[in-house]
Tab-separated table of C-alpha atoms in Angstrom:
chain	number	residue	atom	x	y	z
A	273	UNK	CA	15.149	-3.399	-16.546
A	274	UNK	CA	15.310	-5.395	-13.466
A	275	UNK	CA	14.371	-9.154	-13.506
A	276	UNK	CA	10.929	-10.384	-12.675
A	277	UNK	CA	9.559	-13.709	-12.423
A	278	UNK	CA	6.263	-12.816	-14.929
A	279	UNK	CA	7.273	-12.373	-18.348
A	280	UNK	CA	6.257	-9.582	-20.635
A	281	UNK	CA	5.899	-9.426	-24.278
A	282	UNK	CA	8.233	-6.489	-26.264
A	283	UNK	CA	4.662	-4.768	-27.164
A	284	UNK	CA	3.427	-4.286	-23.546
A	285	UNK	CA	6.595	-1.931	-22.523
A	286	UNK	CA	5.448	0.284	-26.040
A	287	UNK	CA	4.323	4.302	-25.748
A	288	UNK	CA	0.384	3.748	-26.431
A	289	UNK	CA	-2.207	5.923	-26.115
A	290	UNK	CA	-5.836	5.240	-24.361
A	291	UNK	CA	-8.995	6.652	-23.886
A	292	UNK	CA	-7.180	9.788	-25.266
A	293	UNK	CA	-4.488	9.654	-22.895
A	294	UNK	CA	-0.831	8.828	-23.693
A	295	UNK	CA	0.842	6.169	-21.618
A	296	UNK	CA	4.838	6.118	-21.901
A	297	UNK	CA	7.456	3.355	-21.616
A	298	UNK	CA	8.036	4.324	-18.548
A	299	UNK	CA	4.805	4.054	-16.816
A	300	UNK	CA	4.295	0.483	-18.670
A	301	UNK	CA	8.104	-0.558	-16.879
A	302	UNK	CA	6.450	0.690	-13.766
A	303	UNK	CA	3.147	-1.300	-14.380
A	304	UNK	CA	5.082	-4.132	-14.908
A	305	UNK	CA	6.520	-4.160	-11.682
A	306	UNK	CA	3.372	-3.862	-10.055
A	307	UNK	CA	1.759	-6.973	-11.755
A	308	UNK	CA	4.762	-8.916	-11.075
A	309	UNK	CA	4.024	-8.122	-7.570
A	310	UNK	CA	0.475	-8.862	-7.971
A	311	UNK	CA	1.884	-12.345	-9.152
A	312	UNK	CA	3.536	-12.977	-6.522
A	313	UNK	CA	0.684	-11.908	-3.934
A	314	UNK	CA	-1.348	-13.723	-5.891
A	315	UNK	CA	0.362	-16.964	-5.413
A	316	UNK	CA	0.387	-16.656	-1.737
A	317	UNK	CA	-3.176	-15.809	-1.413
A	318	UNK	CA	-3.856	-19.294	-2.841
A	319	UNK	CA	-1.465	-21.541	-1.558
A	320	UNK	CA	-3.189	-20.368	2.133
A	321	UNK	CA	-6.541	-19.988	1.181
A	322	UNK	CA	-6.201	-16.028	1.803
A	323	UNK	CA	-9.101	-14.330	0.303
A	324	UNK	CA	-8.808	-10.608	-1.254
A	325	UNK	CA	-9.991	-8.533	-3.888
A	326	UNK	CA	-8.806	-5.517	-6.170
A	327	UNK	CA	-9.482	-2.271	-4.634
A	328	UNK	CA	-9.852	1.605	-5.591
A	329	UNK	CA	-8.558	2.434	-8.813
A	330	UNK	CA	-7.300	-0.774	-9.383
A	331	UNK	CA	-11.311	-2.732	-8.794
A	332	UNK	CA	-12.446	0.357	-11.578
A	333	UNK	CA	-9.352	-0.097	-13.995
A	334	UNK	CA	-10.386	-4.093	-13.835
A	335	UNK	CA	-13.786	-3.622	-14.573
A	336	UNK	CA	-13.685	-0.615	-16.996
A	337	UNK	CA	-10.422	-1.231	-18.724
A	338	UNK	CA	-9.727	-4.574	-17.896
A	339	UNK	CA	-6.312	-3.157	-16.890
A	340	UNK	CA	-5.069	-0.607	-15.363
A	341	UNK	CA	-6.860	3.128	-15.568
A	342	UNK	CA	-4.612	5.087	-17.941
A	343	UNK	CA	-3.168	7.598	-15.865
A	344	UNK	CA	-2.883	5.032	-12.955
A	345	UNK	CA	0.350	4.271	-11.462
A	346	UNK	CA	-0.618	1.845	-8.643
A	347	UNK	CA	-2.014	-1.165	-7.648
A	348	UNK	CA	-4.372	-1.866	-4.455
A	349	UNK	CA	-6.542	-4.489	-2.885
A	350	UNK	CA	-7.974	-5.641	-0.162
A	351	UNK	CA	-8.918	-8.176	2.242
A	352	UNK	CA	-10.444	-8.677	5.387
A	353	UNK	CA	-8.826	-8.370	9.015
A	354	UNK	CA	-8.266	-12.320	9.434
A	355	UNK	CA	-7.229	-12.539	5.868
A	356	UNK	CA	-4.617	-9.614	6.007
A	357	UNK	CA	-3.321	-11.193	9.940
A	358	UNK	CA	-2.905	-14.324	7.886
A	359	UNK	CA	-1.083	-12.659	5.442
A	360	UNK	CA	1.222	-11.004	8.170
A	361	UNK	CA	2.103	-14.278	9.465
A	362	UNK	CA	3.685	-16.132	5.900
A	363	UNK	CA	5.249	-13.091	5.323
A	364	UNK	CA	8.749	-14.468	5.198
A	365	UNK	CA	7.758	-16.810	1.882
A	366	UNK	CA	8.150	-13.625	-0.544
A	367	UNK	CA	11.302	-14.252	-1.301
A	368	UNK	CA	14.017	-11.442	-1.994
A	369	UNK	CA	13.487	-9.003	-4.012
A	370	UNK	CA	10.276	-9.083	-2.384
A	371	UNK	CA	9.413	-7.889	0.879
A	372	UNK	CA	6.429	-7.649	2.414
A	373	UNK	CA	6.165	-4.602	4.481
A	374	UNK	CA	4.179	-4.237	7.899
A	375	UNK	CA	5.407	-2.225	10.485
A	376	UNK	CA	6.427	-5.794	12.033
A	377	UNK	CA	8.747	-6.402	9.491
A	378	UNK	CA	10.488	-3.043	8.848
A	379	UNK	CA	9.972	-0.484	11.918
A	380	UNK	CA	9.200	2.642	10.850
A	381	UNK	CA	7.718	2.474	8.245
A	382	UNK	CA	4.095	3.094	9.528
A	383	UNK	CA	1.484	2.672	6.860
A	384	UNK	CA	-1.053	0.688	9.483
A	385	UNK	CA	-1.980	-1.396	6.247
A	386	UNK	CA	0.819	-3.716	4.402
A	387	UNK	CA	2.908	-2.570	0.650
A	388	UNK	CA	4.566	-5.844	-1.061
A	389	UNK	CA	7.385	-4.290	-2.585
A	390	UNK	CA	10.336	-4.911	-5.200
A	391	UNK	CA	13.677	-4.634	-3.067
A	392	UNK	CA	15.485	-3.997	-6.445
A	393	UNK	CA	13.387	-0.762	-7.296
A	394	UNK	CA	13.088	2.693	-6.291
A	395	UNK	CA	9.593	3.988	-5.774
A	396	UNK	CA	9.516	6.878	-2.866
A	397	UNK	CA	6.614	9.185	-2.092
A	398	UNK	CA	7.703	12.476	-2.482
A	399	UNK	CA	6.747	13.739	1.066
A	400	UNK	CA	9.233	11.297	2.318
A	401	UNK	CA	12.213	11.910	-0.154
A	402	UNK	CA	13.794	14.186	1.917
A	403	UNK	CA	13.496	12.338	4.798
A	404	UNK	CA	15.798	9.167	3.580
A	405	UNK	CA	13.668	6.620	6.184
A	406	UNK	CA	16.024	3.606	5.829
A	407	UNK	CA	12.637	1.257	5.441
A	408	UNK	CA	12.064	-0.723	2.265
A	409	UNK	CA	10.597	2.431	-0.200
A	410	UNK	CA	10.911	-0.364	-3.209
A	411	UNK	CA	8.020	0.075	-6.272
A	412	UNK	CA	5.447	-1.244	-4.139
A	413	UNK	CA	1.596	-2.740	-3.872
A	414	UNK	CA	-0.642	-1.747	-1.302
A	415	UNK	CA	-2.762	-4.650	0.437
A	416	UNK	CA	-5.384	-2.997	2.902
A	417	UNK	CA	-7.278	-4.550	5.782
A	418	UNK	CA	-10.834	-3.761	6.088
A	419	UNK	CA	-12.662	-3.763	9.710
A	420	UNK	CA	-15.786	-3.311	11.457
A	421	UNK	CA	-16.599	0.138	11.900
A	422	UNK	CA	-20.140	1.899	13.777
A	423	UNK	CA	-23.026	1.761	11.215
A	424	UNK	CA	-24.409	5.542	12.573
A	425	UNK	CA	-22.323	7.860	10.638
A	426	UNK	CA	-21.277	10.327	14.031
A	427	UNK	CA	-19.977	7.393	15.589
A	428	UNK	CA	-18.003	6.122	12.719
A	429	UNK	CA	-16.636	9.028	12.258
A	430	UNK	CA	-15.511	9.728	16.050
A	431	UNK	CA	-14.284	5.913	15.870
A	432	UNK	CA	-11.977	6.466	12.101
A	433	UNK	CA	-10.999	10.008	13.131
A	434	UNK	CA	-9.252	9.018	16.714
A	435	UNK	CA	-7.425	6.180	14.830
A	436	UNK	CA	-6.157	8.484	11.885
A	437	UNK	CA	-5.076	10.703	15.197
A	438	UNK	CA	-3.214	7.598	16.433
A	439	UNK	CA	-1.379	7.103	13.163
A	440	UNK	CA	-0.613	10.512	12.924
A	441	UNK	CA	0.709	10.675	16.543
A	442	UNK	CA	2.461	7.101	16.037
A	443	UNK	CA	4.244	9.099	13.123
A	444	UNK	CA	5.484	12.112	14.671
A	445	UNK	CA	6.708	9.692	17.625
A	446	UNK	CA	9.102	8.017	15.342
A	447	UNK	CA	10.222	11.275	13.545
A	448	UNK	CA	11.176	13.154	16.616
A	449	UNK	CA	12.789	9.789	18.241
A	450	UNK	CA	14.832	8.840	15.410
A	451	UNK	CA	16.078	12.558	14.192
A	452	UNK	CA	13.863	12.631	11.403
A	453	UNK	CA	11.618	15.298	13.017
A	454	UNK	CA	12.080	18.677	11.182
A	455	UNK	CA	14.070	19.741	14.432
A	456	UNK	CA	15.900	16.758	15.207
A	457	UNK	CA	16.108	15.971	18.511
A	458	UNK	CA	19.751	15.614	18.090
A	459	UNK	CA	21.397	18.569	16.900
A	460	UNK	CA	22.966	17.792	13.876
A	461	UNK	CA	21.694	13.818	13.940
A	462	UNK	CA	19.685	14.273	10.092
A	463	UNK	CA	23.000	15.704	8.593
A	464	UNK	CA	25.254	13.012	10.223
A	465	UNK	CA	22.453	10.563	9.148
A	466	UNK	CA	22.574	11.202	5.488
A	467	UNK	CA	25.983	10.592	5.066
A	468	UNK	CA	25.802	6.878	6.596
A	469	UNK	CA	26.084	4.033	3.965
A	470	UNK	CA	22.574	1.947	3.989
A	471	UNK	CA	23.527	-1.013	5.830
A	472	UNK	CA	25.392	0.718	8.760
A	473	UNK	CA	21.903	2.843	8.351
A	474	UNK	CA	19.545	0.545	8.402
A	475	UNK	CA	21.380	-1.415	11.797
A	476	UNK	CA	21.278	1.989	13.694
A	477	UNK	CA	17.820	2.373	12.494
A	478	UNK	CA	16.886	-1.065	13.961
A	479	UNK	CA	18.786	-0.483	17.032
A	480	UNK	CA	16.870	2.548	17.947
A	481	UNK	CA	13.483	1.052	17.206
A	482	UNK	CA	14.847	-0.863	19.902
A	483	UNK	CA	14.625	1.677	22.101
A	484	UNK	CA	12.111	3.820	21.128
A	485	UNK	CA	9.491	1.835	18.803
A	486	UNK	CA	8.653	-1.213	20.633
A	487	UNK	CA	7.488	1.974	23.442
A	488	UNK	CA	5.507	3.867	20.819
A	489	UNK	CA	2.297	4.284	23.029
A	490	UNK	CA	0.316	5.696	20.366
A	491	UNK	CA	0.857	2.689	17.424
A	492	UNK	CA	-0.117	-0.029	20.445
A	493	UNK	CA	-3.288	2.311	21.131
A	494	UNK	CA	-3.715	1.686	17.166
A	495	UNK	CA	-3.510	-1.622	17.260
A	496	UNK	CA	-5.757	-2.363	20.162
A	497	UNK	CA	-8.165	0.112	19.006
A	498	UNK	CA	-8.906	-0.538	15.416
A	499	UNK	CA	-10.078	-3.835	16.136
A	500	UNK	CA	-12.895	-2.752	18.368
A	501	UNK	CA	-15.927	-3.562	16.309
A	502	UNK	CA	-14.746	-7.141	14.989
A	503	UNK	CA	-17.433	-8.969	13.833
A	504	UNK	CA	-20.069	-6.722	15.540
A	505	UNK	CA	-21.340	-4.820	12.978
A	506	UNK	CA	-22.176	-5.211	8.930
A	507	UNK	CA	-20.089	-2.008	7.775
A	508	UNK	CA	-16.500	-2.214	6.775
A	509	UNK	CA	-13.813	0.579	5.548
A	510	UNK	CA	-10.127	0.439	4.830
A	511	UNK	CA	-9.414	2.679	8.068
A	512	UNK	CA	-5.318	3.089	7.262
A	513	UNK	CA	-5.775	5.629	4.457
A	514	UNK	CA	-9.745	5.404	4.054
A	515	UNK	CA	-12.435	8.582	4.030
A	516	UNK	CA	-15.514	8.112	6.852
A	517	UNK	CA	-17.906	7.887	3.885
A	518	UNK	CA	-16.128	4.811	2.558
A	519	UNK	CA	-17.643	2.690	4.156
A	520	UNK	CA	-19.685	-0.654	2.671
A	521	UNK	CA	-21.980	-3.258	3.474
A	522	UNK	CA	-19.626	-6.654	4.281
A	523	UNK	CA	-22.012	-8.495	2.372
A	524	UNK	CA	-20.774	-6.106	-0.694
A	525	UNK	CA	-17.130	-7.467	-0.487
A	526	UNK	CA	-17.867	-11.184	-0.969
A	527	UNK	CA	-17.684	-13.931	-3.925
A	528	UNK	CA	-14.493	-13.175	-5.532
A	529	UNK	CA	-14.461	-13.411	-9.202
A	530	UNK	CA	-11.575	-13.629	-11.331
A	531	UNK	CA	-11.733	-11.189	-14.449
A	532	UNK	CA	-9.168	-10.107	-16.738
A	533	UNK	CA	-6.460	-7.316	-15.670
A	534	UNK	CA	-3.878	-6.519	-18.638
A	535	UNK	CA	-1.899	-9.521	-18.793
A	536	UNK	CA	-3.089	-11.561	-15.634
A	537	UNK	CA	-6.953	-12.564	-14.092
A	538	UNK	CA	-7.776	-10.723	-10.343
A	539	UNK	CA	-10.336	-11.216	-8.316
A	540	UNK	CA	-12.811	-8.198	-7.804
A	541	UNK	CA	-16.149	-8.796	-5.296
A	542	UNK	CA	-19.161	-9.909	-6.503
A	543	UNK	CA	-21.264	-6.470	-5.942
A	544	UNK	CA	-18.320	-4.561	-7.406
A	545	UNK	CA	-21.055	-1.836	-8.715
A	546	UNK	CA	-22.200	-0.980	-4.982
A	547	UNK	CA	-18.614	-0.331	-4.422
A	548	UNK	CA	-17.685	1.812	-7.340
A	549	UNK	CA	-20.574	3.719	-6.984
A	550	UNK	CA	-19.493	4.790	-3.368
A	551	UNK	CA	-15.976	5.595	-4.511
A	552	UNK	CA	-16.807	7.616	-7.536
A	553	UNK	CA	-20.071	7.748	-8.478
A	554	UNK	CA	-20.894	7.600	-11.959
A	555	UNK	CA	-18.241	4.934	-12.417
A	556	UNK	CA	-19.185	4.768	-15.311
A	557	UNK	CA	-17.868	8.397	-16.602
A	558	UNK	CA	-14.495	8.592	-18.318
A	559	UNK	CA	-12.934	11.436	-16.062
A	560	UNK	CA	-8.781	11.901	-16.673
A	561	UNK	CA	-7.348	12.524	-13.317
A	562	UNK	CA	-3.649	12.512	-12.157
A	563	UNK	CA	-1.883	9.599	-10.992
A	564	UNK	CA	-2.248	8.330	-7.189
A	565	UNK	CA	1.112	8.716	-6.699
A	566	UNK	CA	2.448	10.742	-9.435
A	567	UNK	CA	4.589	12.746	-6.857
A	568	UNK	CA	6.830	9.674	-6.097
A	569	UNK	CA	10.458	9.051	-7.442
A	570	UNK	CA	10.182	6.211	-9.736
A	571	UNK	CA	13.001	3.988	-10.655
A	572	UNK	CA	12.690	0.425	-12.280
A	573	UNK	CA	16.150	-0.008	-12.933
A	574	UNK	CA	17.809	0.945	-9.397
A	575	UNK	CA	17.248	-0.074	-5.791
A	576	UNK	CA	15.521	2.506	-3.080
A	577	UNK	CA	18.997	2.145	-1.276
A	578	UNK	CA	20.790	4.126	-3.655
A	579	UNK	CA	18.867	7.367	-3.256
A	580	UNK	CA	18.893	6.911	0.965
């Protein structure tokens, strides 16, 4: 087990079963990566007066289990757009072995919202294991930026679905520039690629960004774009990875309170039952799902780099 700067009792990394569902060692090593990265977010968030708030699974798991959700493997929150730029900009005082990801800090990897990772760890979605991207793919926490978006549903929709097009497009730019398209552009450039040590990888990786990223019309377009309603309107969403029809009142997401989450306190919004209901519903009702990301290669006890 990899070092960490929060300490965990023996019992916490125990098999245990909840709500009827069993939990393995495992999952709790994972877990414990992720609140060690909560820590460390954390910290930062106060030392700069950044406001944010536990999102998603991770807002119900605080509130209903005062931990995580059983058959959770993943942490997320949230924060405003001048919260999250303000995040963007300390970025360099996580200290190694954590990185905070943006596509400003390692190229490529495209998520159009920001995953504080453990360099020492292995966590890699599954739909990207075969592609060996050289960016950080440590276990990781995601950190979304809400903005503005239209209050009449047509328009928000029009507005979310041309920047998910963007993304998408901003994606498939890199892919096909970098060989990592399912036809390479260069013939024989994804075989050659795989058998390149990391660090000779991840220097030809930066070189071609380069080249071809700092050009990527479509991630600009992004950029420019998903700021349009700033301030303009009383509905936010998490645009990056969000559904049209979560959306919320900005007056929802306010007053952070700090409430208990396993081992540590996090800070969930005041009107945290407007925004569960909107995200599930009957919040309320126990219903055993499978984990977010329970397609991704999990490894506490090895760095990403050693599967790339």
């Amino acid at each position: 087990m990899i070092k960490q700067e929060l300490n965990f009792p023996e019992k916490f990394y125990k098999e245990e079963v909840r709500n009827d569902y069993k939990i393995s060692s495992e999952m709790k090593k994972i877990w414990s990566v992720e609140l060690d990265l909560f820590n460390q977010l954390d910290k930062i968030c106060k030392k700069h007066n950044i406001t944010y708030y536990a999102d998603g699974g991770t807002l119900l798991g605080a509130v209903r289990h005062h931990g995580f959700i059983p058959w959770d493997d993943d942490m997320d929150f949230m924060m405003y757009r001048d919260d999250f730029e303000k995040l963007c900009s300390v970025a360099s005082e996580f200290k190694e072995p954590y990185f905070l990801q943006t596509e400003e800090t390692d190229p490529g990897s495209l998520r159009c919202h920001a995953q504080l990772r453990n360099s020492n760890t292995t966590g890699i979605l599954k739909f990207e294991e075969d592609k060996k991207y050289p960016f950080n793919q440590g276990i990781f926490i995601d950190i979304f930026p809400l903005d503005n978006v239209p209050e009449d549903r047509d328009e928000r929709l029009k507005f979310v679905n041309n920047l998910k097009e963007l993304k998408q497009k901003a994606r498939e730019y890199y892919d096909f520039n970098h060989g990592f398209a399912e036809k390479p552009r260069i013939t024989g450039f994804h075989t050659l690629w795989q058998r390149i040590n990391f660090p000779n990888k991840k220097r030809g990786y930066e070189r071609l960004f380069k080249v071809y990223g700092e050009k990527n019309p479509y991630y600009k377009e992004y950029k420019e774009k998903v700021t349009k309603y700033k301030d303009s309107t009383g509905y936010v969403m998490d645009i990056a990875v969000g559904t049209v029809n979560d959306v919320f009142e900005s007056s929802d997401i306010s007053n952070p309170n700090y409430v208990s989450f396993e081992m540590v306190k996090m800070p969930i919004p005041e009107n945290y039952d407007n925004i569960l209901k909107i995200y599930y519903g009957n919040w309320h009702k126990f219903v055993t799902g499978s984990s977010v990301h329970g397609e991704c290669l999990f490894n506490v006890d090895k760095s990403y780099k050693n599967y790339l």
